[in-house]
Amino acid sequence: MAQSTSLLVLGTVGRNSLWNIYLKSTRLGSLSFRYKYTQQRALSNSHPTNGEDPILPVLIIGAGPVGLALSVLLTKLGVKCAVLEKNKDFSRHPQAHFINNRSMEVFRKMDGLAEEVLRSQPPVEFWQKFIYCTSLTGSIIGSVDHMRSEDFDHVVSPVSVAHFSQYKLTRLMCEQLKELGFHIENNERRIMHDDFVSERQLQMGHECIAIQPSNDFVTVKASFHGEGKSTQKNIRCQFLVGTDGAGSTVRKLMGIDMKGEKDLQKLISVHFISQELGQYLINERPGMLFFIFNEKAIGVLVAHDLREGEFVLQIPFYPPQQRLEDFSSKIFEIICKLVGQELADINVVDIKPWVMHAEVAENFLSCGNRVILAGDAAHRFPPCRRVWDEHWYSRCP
């Protein structure tokens, strides 16, 4: 599964812009990035029009790895930007975890981010295998070392692949933004009384609800709910980048359709901690992914960090016959069936449903190239689809 998240998908950002960014690959595990810097129109200054609020050069909607990486890179290039995030807090759910060589090469340009990821990740011997088994303590059907020598030998790339949870990567990127002078604002009272968004701000709890393009700029209407009431802000920018995930509001507001295969599989994602299980797997069968088949349960376990006992369990989900609430009461039982024995220290952090798609946006650019889709907003893809197809559909009732 080696689940990865989308990083950047950008096309040419206007012929007369300061920055033209081209990207070919579309996930955190396979980022291909090059840019050229042409002095044609200054994007480094926010300038007012007719006495109104200044126009931001770039406004980014969505503070996942895509939006945060883009904001770091633009700031380092001297392009002023700001970020709006719908959620009031960053997710603690591990989500994506595999970062390949090309992405790590880009991270080298982000003030040592690649080196920090390599220092912080689990030892390679803890995550280089996929294991197929009847339970985590039962018979092993087979195991595969999914790493290639070129992933580590520094011949193809000067930096190795990595296994590092998305929320940890997000945290490191936020630290970088702060070092670059960004202010991450999540204080409800201050947000409610702040009528505009200025450069080098990451404002939490702001949802994009409308986009109005014009010849010279884009106006974004954002709403914030706090202190028992809501407020709205109009933010003007030269370019708007939608990095707001698979359910992208920016994409929907622009009327951009997705094409491909939808609703391939519905799953429940269970984030839990068990030091007991982590230590057992380190000693007996270390791996990144565990595909588990038995008569009582089926699932895929992602070992995000065996040292910390941090896991995400993916379980097939069949609504409307099943409800999310059904799993809340049975999840400890399901985990133990897949482990093959009871665990004394299971701590379930959260349970979330998600849907697997294989779709690409019909356009990545809109409104005269002033609105750009990036990351999962531009495409939604299944992790290692062929492996998942064989695993799930061979067991479907």
Short mmCIF file of C-alpha atoms in Angstrom, two decimals:
data_model
loop_
_atom_site.label_atom_id
_atom_site.label_comp_id
_atom_site.label_asym_id
_atom_site.label_seq_id
_atom_site.Cartn_x
_atom_site.Cartn_y
_atom_site.Cartn_z
CA MET A 1 0.00 0.00 0.00
CA ALA A 2 2.87 2.40 0.84
CA GLN A 3 0.28 5.13 0.97
CA SER A 4 1.45 8.48 -0.32
CA THR A 5 -0.15 11.85 -0.51
CA SER A 6 -0.27 14.26 -3.40
CA LEU A 7 2.27 17.02 -3.19
CA LEU A 8 2.19 19.44 -6.10
CA VAL A 9 0.45 19.49 -9.46
CA LEU A 10 0.86 22.81 -11.21
CA GLY A 11 0.84 23.96 -14.78
CA THR A 12 2.28 27.13 -16.24
CA VAL A 13 1.04 29.93 -14.03
CA GLY A 14 0.46 32.59 -16.64
CA ARG A 15 2.78 33.74 -19.37
CA ASN A 16 3.46 37.10 -17.74
CA SER A 17 4.05 35.89 -14.20
CA LEU A 18 7.23 36.02 -12.18
CA TRP A 19 7.22 32.29 -11.64
CA ASN A 20 6.46 29.48 -14.02
CA ILE A 21 6.25 26.14 -12.27
CA TYR A 22 5.99 22.87 -14.11
CA LEU A 23 5.23 19.59 -12.40
CA LYS A 24 4.77 16.19 -13.96
CA SER A 25 4.41 13.61 -11.19
CA THR A 26 1.63 13.97 -8.66
CA ARG A 27 2.26 12.34 -5.31
CA LEU A 28 4.48 12.77 -2.32
CA GLY A 29 6.13 9.51 -3.30
CA SER A 30 6.99 10.71 -6.82
CA LEU A 31 7.43 14.45 -7.06
CA SER A 32 9.03 15.84 -10.18
CA PHE A 33 9.75 19.54 -9.86
CA ARG A 34 11.54 22.20 -11.80
CA TYR A 35 11.01 25.90 -12.01
CA LYS A 36 12.29 28.85 -13.95
CA TYR A 37 12.41 32.31 -12.51
CA THR A 38 11.72 35.01 -15.09
CA GLN A 39 11.54 38.70 -14.24
CA GLN A 40 8.42 39.69 -16.16
CA ARG A 41 5.84 40.65 -13.55
CA ALA A 42 6.71 41.28 -9.94
CA LEU A 43 4.89 38.93 -7.60
CA SER A 44 6.95 39.87 -4.58
CA ASN A 45 4.84 42.89 -3.66
CA SER A 46 1.32 43.19 -2.32
CA HIS A 47 -0.20 46.32 -3.80
CA PRO A 48 -3.51 48.07 -3.08
CA THR A 49 -6.00 49.00 -5.80
CA ASN A 50 -8.21 52.08 -5.44
CA GLY A 51 -7.45 52.34 -1.73
CA GLU A 52 -8.74 48.84 -0.98
CA ASP A 53 -6.93 46.03 0.84
CA PRO A 54 -3.66 44.93 -0.79
CA ILE A 55 -3.71 42.17 -3.39
CA LEU A 56 -1.76 39.10 -2.32
CA PRO A 57 0.52 37.71 -5.01
CA VAL A 58 -0.48 34.12 -4.11
CA LEU A 59 -3.22 32.76 -1.85
CA ILE A 60 -3.10 29.05 -1.02
CA ILE A 61 -6.24 27.23 0.11
CA GLY A 62 -5.35 24.15 2.18
CA ALA A 63 -2.53 23.55 4.67
CA GLY A 64 -1.68 19.92 4.03
CA PRO A 65 1.81 18.89 2.84
CA VAL A 66 1.00 20.34 -0.60
CA GLY A 67 0.04 23.81 0.55
CA LEU A 68 2.74 24.00 3.20
CA ALA A 69 5.51 22.86 0.84
CA LEU A 70 4.36 25.35 -1.78
CA SER A 71 4.27 28.19 0.74
CA VAL A 72 7.81 27.38 1.91
CA LEU A 73 9.17 27.18 -1.65
CA LEU A 74 7.45 30.38 -2.79
CA THR A 75 8.62 32.29 0.26
CA LYS A 76 12.20 31.15 -0.32
CA LEU A 77 11.86 32.38 -3.94
CA GLY A 78 10.74 35.77 -2.71
CA VAL A 79 7.09 35.33 -3.73
CA LYS A 80 4.77 36.61 -1.01
CA CYS A 81 1.87 34.33 -0.10
CA ALA A 82 -0.64 33.40 2.58
CA VAL A 83 -2.46 30.17 3.45
CA LEU A 84 -6.03 29.46 4.57
CA GLU A 85 -6.96 26.14 6.21
CA LYS A 86 -10.52 24.97 6.80
CA ASN A 87 -9.75 22.99 9.95
CA LYS A 88 -9.01 24.78 13.21
CA ASP A 89 -6.32 22.27 14.15
CA PHE A 90 -3.93 20.07 12.21
CA SER A 91 -4.91 16.42 11.93
CA ARG A 92 -3.12 13.90 14.14
CA HIS A 93 -4.14 11.04 11.80
CA PRO A 94 -0.93 9.65 10.23
CA GLN A 95 -2.37 9.40 6.65
CA ALA A 96 0.40 9.20 4.05
CA HIS A 97 3.82 7.91 5.03
CA PHE A 98 6.09 6.99 2.09
CA ILE A 99 8.32 9.66 0.51
CA ASN A 100 10.36 8.76 -2.55
CA ASN A 101 13.69 10.00 -3.87
CA ARG A 102 12.42 12.88 -5.97
CA SER A 103 10.34 14.37 -3.17
CA MET A 104 13.27 14.06 -0.82
CA GLU A 105 15.43 15.90 -3.36
CA VAL A 106 12.98 18.81 -3.23
CA PHE A 107 12.98 18.65 0.57
CA ARG A 108 16.77 19.14 0.49
CA LYS A 109 16.04 22.66 -0.79
CA MET A 110 13.80 23.34 2.20
CA ASP A 111 16.42 24.18 4.83
CA GLY A 112 17.40 20.65 5.72
CA LEU A 113 13.91 19.12 5.74
CA ALA A 114 15.14 15.95 3.99
CA GLU A 115 17.89 15.47 6.55
CA GLU A 116 15.44 15.98 9.42
CA VAL A 117 13.04 13.41 7.94
CA LEU A 118 15.85 10.86 7.57
CA ARG A 119 16.98 11.45 11.16
CA SER A 120 13.47 11.13 12.55
CA GLN A 121 12.13 8.15 10.60
CA PRO A 122 12.24 4.56 11.95
CA PRO A 123 15.28 2.42 11.02
CA VAL A 124 14.97 1.06 7.46
CA GLU A 125 15.06 -2.56 8.65
CA PHE A 126 11.78 -1.91 10.49
CA TRP A 127 9.83 -0.98 7.34
CA GLN A 128 11.35 -2.49 4.23
CA LYS A 129 9.00 -5.50 4.00
CA PHE A 130 5.40 -6.21 3.03
CA ILE A 131 4.12 -9.25 4.95
CA TYR A 132 1.13 -11.44 4.07
CA CYS A 133 -0.16 -13.48 6.99
CA THR A 134 -3.15 -15.16 8.61
CA SER A 135 -2.67 -12.93 11.67
CA LEU A 136 0.15 -10.84 13.05
CA THR A 137 1.09 -13.68 15.38
CA GLY A 138 0.01 -16.46 13.00
CA SER A 139 1.36 -18.10 9.87
CA ILE A 140 3.24 -15.99 7.32
CA ILE A 141 1.94 -16.64 3.81
CA GLY A 142 4.77 -14.66 2.24
CA SER A 143 6.90 -11.54 2.58
CA VAL A 144 8.42 -9.16 0.06
CA ASP A 145 11.29 -6.72 0.46
CA HIS A 146 9.75 -3.85 -1.49
CA MET A 147 12.85 -1.65 -1.40
CA ARG A 148 15.23 -1.51 -4.37
CA SER A 149 18.96 -0.89 -4.13
CA GLU A 150 18.59 2.37 -6.08
CA ASP A 151 16.30 3.66 -3.33
CA PHE A 152 19.32 3.91 -1.03
CA ASP A 153 22.57 3.65 -3.02
CA HIS A 154 22.71 7.37 -3.95
CA VAL A 155 23.49 6.55 -7.58
CA VAL A 156 20.13 7.46 -9.08
CA SER A 157 19.47 10.11 -6.43
CA PRO A 158 21.63 11.83 -3.81
CA VAL A 159 19.01 11.16 -1.14
CA SER A 160 17.15 8.04 0.02
CA VAL A 161 13.45 7.31 0.22
CA ALA A 162 11.78 7.73 3.60
CA HIS A 163 8.96 6.37 5.78
CA PHE A 164 7.53 9.26 7.80
CA SER A 165 3.95 9.98 8.85
CA GLN A 166 2.20 12.93 7.24
CA TYR A 167 1.29 14.68 10.48
CA LYS A 168 4.95 14.65 11.51
CA LEU A 169 5.97 16.06 8.13
CA THR A 170 3.30 18.75 8.44
CA ARG A 171 4.65 19.71 11.85
CA LEU A 172 8.19 20.11 10.46
CA MET A 173 6.91 22.24 7.58
CA CYS A 174 5.03 24.50 10.00
CA GLU A 175 8.24 24.99 11.96
CA GLN A 176 9.97 26.01 8.74
CA LEU A 177 7.24 28.51 7.95
CA LYS A 178 7.64 30.08 11.39
CA GLU A 179 11.38 30.40 10.78
CA LEU A 180 10.56 32.16 7.50
CA GLY A 181 8.43 34.69 9.37
CA PHE A 182 4.99 33.10 8.97
CA HIS A 183 2.44 33.51 11.73
CA ILE A 184 0.11 30.56 12.28
CA GLU A 185 -3.11 32.05 13.63
CA ASN A 186 -5.74 29.92 15.37
CA ASN A 187 -6.88 32.31 18.09
CA GLU A 188 -10.62 32.73 17.51
CA ARG A 189 -10.89 36.19 19.05
CA ARG A 190 -8.07 37.67 16.99
CA ILE A 191 -9.33 36.02 13.81
CA MET A 192 -12.87 37.31 14.35
CA HIS A 193 -11.58 40.90 14.62
CA ASP A 194 -9.06 40.68 11.76
CA ASP A 195 -10.76 41.77 8.54
CA PHE A 196 -8.07 40.75 6.09
CA VAL A 197 -5.37 38.16 5.45
CA SER A 198 -1.86 39.49 5.00
CA GLU A 199 1.24 37.90 3.57
CA ARG A 200 3.10 35.30 5.63
CA GLN A 201 -0.02 34.29 7.51
CA LEU A 202 -1.48 30.81 7.89
CA GLN A 203 -5.01 31.31 9.17
CA MET A 204 -6.78 28.26 10.55
CA GLY A 205 -10.54 27.66 10.51
CA HIS A 206 -11.18 29.49 7.23
CA GLU A 207 -13.36 27.86 4.59
CA CYS A 208 -13.38 29.09 1.01
CA ILE A 209 -17.03 29.64 0.07
CA ALA A 210 -16.83 31.70 -3.12
CA ILE A 211 -14.34 32.60 -5.85
CA GLN A 212 -14.81 35.61 -8.13
CA PRO A 213 -12.20 36.05 -10.88
CA SER A 214 -11.51 39.27 -12.75
CA ASN A 215 -8.98 40.31 -15.38
CA ASP A 216 -6.36 41.40 -12.87
CA PHE A 217 -6.98 39.36 -9.73
CA VAL A 218 -9.14 36.76 -8.00
CA THR A 219 -11.40 37.54 -5.04
CA VAL A 220 -11.87 34.75 -2.51
CA LYS A 221 -14.65 34.87 0.07
CA ALA A 222 -13.73 32.90 3.19
CA SER A 223 -15.87 32.19 6.24
CA PHE A 224 -14.80 31.62 9.83
CA HIS A 225 -17.02 30.27 12.61
CA GLY A 226 -16.04 31.07 16.17
CA GLU A 227 -17.27 32.50 19.47
CA GLY A 228 -20.80 31.42 18.57
CA LYS A 229 -20.96 33.46 15.39
CA SER A 230 -19.50 33.58 11.90
CA THR A 231 -17.62 36.19 9.92
CA GLN A 232 -16.61 36.49 6.29
CA LYS A 233 -13.58 37.98 4.61
CA ASN A 234 -12.85 38.95 1.02
CA ILE A 235 -9.25 38.30 0.04
CA ARG A 236 -7.86 39.42 -3.30
CA CYS A 237 -4.92 37.66 -4.91
CA GLN A 238 -3.14 37.51 -8.25
CA PHE A 239 -3.08 33.71 -8.15
CA LEU A 240 -5.14 31.23 -6.16
CA VAL A 241 -3.83 27.70 -5.59
CA GLY A 242 -6.27 25.05 -4.41
CA THR A 243 -4.41 22.52 -2.30
CA ASP A 244 -7.50 21.60 -0.31
CA GLY A 245 -7.53 17.86 -0.81
CA ALA A 246 -9.58 15.23 -2.59
CA GLY A 247 -12.89 16.97 -1.84
CA SER A 248 -11.49 20.30 -3.03
CA THR A 249 -13.86 23.24 -2.60
CA VAL A 250 -11.76 25.26 -5.05
CA ARG A 251 -12.22 22.59 -7.72
CA LYS A 252 -15.97 22.44 -7.13
CA LEU A 253 -16.41 26.21 -7.15
CA MET A 254 -14.55 26.36 -10.47
CA GLY A 255 -16.87 23.70 -11.89
CA ILE A 256 -13.98 21.39 -12.79
CA ASP A 257 -15.09 17.79 -13.17
CA MET A 258 -13.12 14.66 -12.33
CA LYS A 259 -12.71 11.80 -14.77
CA GLY A 260 -11.73 8.22 -14.05
CA GLU A 261 -13.02 5.51 -11.72
CA LYS A 262 -14.97 6.54 -8.65
CA ASP A 263 -15.89 4.67 -5.45
CA LEU A 264 -13.50 1.77 -5.99
CA GLN A 265 -13.61 0.76 -2.34
CA LYS A 266 -14.95 2.15 0.93
CA LEU A 267 -12.80 1.64 4.00
CA ILE A 268 -12.52 2.40 7.69
CA SER A 269 -9.20 3.81 8.86
CA VAL A 270 -8.40 3.07 12.52
CA HIS A 271 -5.52 4.96 14.12
CA PHE A 272 -4.32 3.23 17.26
CA ILE A 273 -1.31 2.92 19.55
CA SER A 274 0.05 -0.29 21.05
CA GLN A 275 3.59 -0.44 22.39
CA GLU A 276 3.09 -4.15 23.03
CA LEU A 277 2.32 -4.83 19.37
CA GLY A 278 5.11 -2.56 18.16
CA GLN A 279 7.72 -4.33 20.27
CA TYR A 280 6.47 -7.76 19.22
CA LEU A 281 6.73 -6.89 15.52
CA ILE A 282 10.21 -5.39 15.95
CA ASN A 283 11.37 -8.65 17.53
CA GLU A 284 9.49 -11.15 15.37
CA ARG A 285 8.45 -9.74 11.96
CA PRO A 286 9.22 -6.08 11.27
CA GLY A 287 7.53 -4.58 8.22
CA MET A 288 5.69 -1.57 6.83
CA LEU A 289 2.50 -3.24 5.58
CA PHE A 290 0.75 -6.35 6.84
CA PHE A 291 -1.96 -7.87 4.62
CA ILE A 292 -3.99 -10.05 6.97
CA PHE A 293 -6.44 -12.79 5.91
CA ASN A 294 -8.30 -15.12 8.24
CA GLU A 295 -11.80 -16.53 8.70
CA LYS A 296 -12.70 -13.97 11.37
CA ALA A 297 -11.37 -10.72 9.90
CA ILE A 298 -9.51 -9.08 7.03
CA GLY A 299 -7.46 -5.90 7.03
CA VAL A 300 -4.28 -4.09 6.08
CA LEU A 301 -2.12 -2.81 8.92
CA VAL A 302 0.20 0.11 8.23
CA ALA A 303 3.05 0.26 10.73
CA HIS A 304 3.77 3.98 10.84
CA ASP A 305 6.36 3.66 13.59
CA LEU A 306 7.05 0.36 15.34
CA ARG A 307 9.21 2.11 17.93
CA GLU A 308 6.24 4.20 19.07
CA GLY A 309 3.68 1.44 18.46
CA GLU A 310 1.76 3.69 16.05
CA PHE A 311 -0.49 1.96 13.51
CA VAL A 312 -3.32 2.56 11.07
CA LEU A 313 -5.62 -0.36 10.31
CA GLN A 314 -7.60 -0.32 7.06
CA ILE A 315 -10.82 -2.37 7.13
CA PRO A 316 -13.30 -2.84 4.24
CA PHE A 317 -16.56 -0.97 4.80
CA TYR A 318 -19.92 -1.73 3.15
CA PRO A 319 -22.54 0.98 3.75
CA PRO A 320 -25.52 1.10 4.05
CA GLN A 321 -25.38 -2.46 5.39
CA GLN A 322 -22.69 -1.25 7.79
CA ARG A 323 -22.45 2.00 9.74
CA LEU A 324 -19.42 3.75 11.17
CA GLU A 325 -20.95 3.33 14.63
CA ASP A 326 -20.82 -0.45 14.18
CA PHE A 327 -17.02 -0.33 14.18
CA SER A 328 -16.74 1.92 17.23
CA SER A 329 -18.13 -0.79 19.50
CA LYS A 330 -16.31 -3.70 17.85
CA ILE A 331 -12.94 -2.24 16.93
CA PHE A 332 -11.00 -3.78 19.85
CA GLU A 333 -12.40 -7.19 18.93
CA ILE A 334 -11.47 -6.71 15.25
CA ILE A 335 -7.92 -5.64 16.12
CA CYS A 336 -7.41 -8.68 18.34
CA LYS A 337 -8.74 -11.02 15.62
CA LEU A 338 -6.20 -9.61 13.18
CA VAL A 339 -3.38 -9.66 15.73
CA GLY A 340 -4.22 -13.24 16.71
CA GLN A 341 -4.25 -12.56 20.43
CA GLU A 342 -5.42 -9.94 22.91
CA LEU A 343 -3.38 -6.81 23.56
CA ALA A 344 -3.38 -5.11 26.95
CA ASP A 345 -2.49 -1.58 25.84
CA ILE A 346 -4.59 -0.72 22.75
CA ASN A 347 -5.35 3.00 22.58
CA VAL A 348 -7.69 3.86 19.70
CA VAL A 349 -6.99 7.48 18.72
CA ASP A 350 -9.66 7.87 16.05
CA ILE A 351 -11.76 6.05 13.45
CA LYS A 352 -12.47 7.60 10.04
CA PRO A 353 -14.19 6.41 6.87
CA TRP A 354 -12.65 7.06 3.47
CA VAL A 355 -13.33 6.18 -0.15
CA MET A 356 -10.79 5.02 -2.70
CA HIS A 357 -10.98 6.74 -6.10
CA ALA A 358 -8.87 6.81 -9.28
CA GLU A 359 -9.69 10.18 -10.84
CA VAL A 360 -7.93 13.15 -12.40
CA ALA A 361 -9.31 16.67 -12.79
CA GLU A 362 -10.20 17.58 -16.37
CA ASN A 363 -8.26 20.83 -15.94
CA PHE A 364 -5.60 21.93 -13.48
CA LEU A 365 -5.94 25.59 -14.47
CA SER A 366 -8.93 27.92 -14.59
CA CYS A 367 -9.85 31.60 -14.92
CA GLY A 368 -7.07 32.57 -17.30
CA ASN A 369 -4.52 30.48 -15.38
CA ARG A 370 -5.15 32.47 -12.20
CA VAL A 371 -6.71 29.53 -10.34
CA ILE A 372 -4.56 26.40 -10.05
CA LEU A 373 -5.30 22.96 -8.60
CA ALA A 374 -2.55 21.11 -6.77
CA GLY A 375 -2.16 17.72 -5.12
CA ASP A 376 -5.26 15.69 -4.27
CA ALA A 377 -7.41 18.58 -5.46
CA ALA A 378 -6.15 17.74 -8.95
CA HIS A 379 -6.24 13.96 -8.65
CA ARG A 380 -7.42 11.17 -6.36
CA PHE A 381 -5.70 7.83 -6.66
CA PRO A 382 -5.67 4.50 -4.82
CA PRO A 383 -2.53 3.44 -2.95
CA CYS A 384 -0.87 0.56 -4.84
CA ARG A 385 -4.19 -0.19 -6.51
CA ARG A 386 -3.38 -3.62 -7.94
CA VAL A 387 -2.33 -4.96 -4.55
CA TRP A 388 -5.50 -3.60 -2.95
CA ASP A 389 -7.72 -4.97 -5.71
CA GLU A 390 -6.35 -8.47 -5.24
CA HIS A 391 -6.59 -8.20 -1.47
CA TRP A 392 -10.10 -6.80 -1.14
CA TYR A 393 -11.98 -8.19 -4.10
CA SER A 394 -10.79 -11.75 -3.60
CA ARG A 395 -12.55 -11.59 -0.23
CA CYS A 396 -15.71 -9.67 -1.16
CA PRO A 397 -18.95 -11.49 -0.26
#
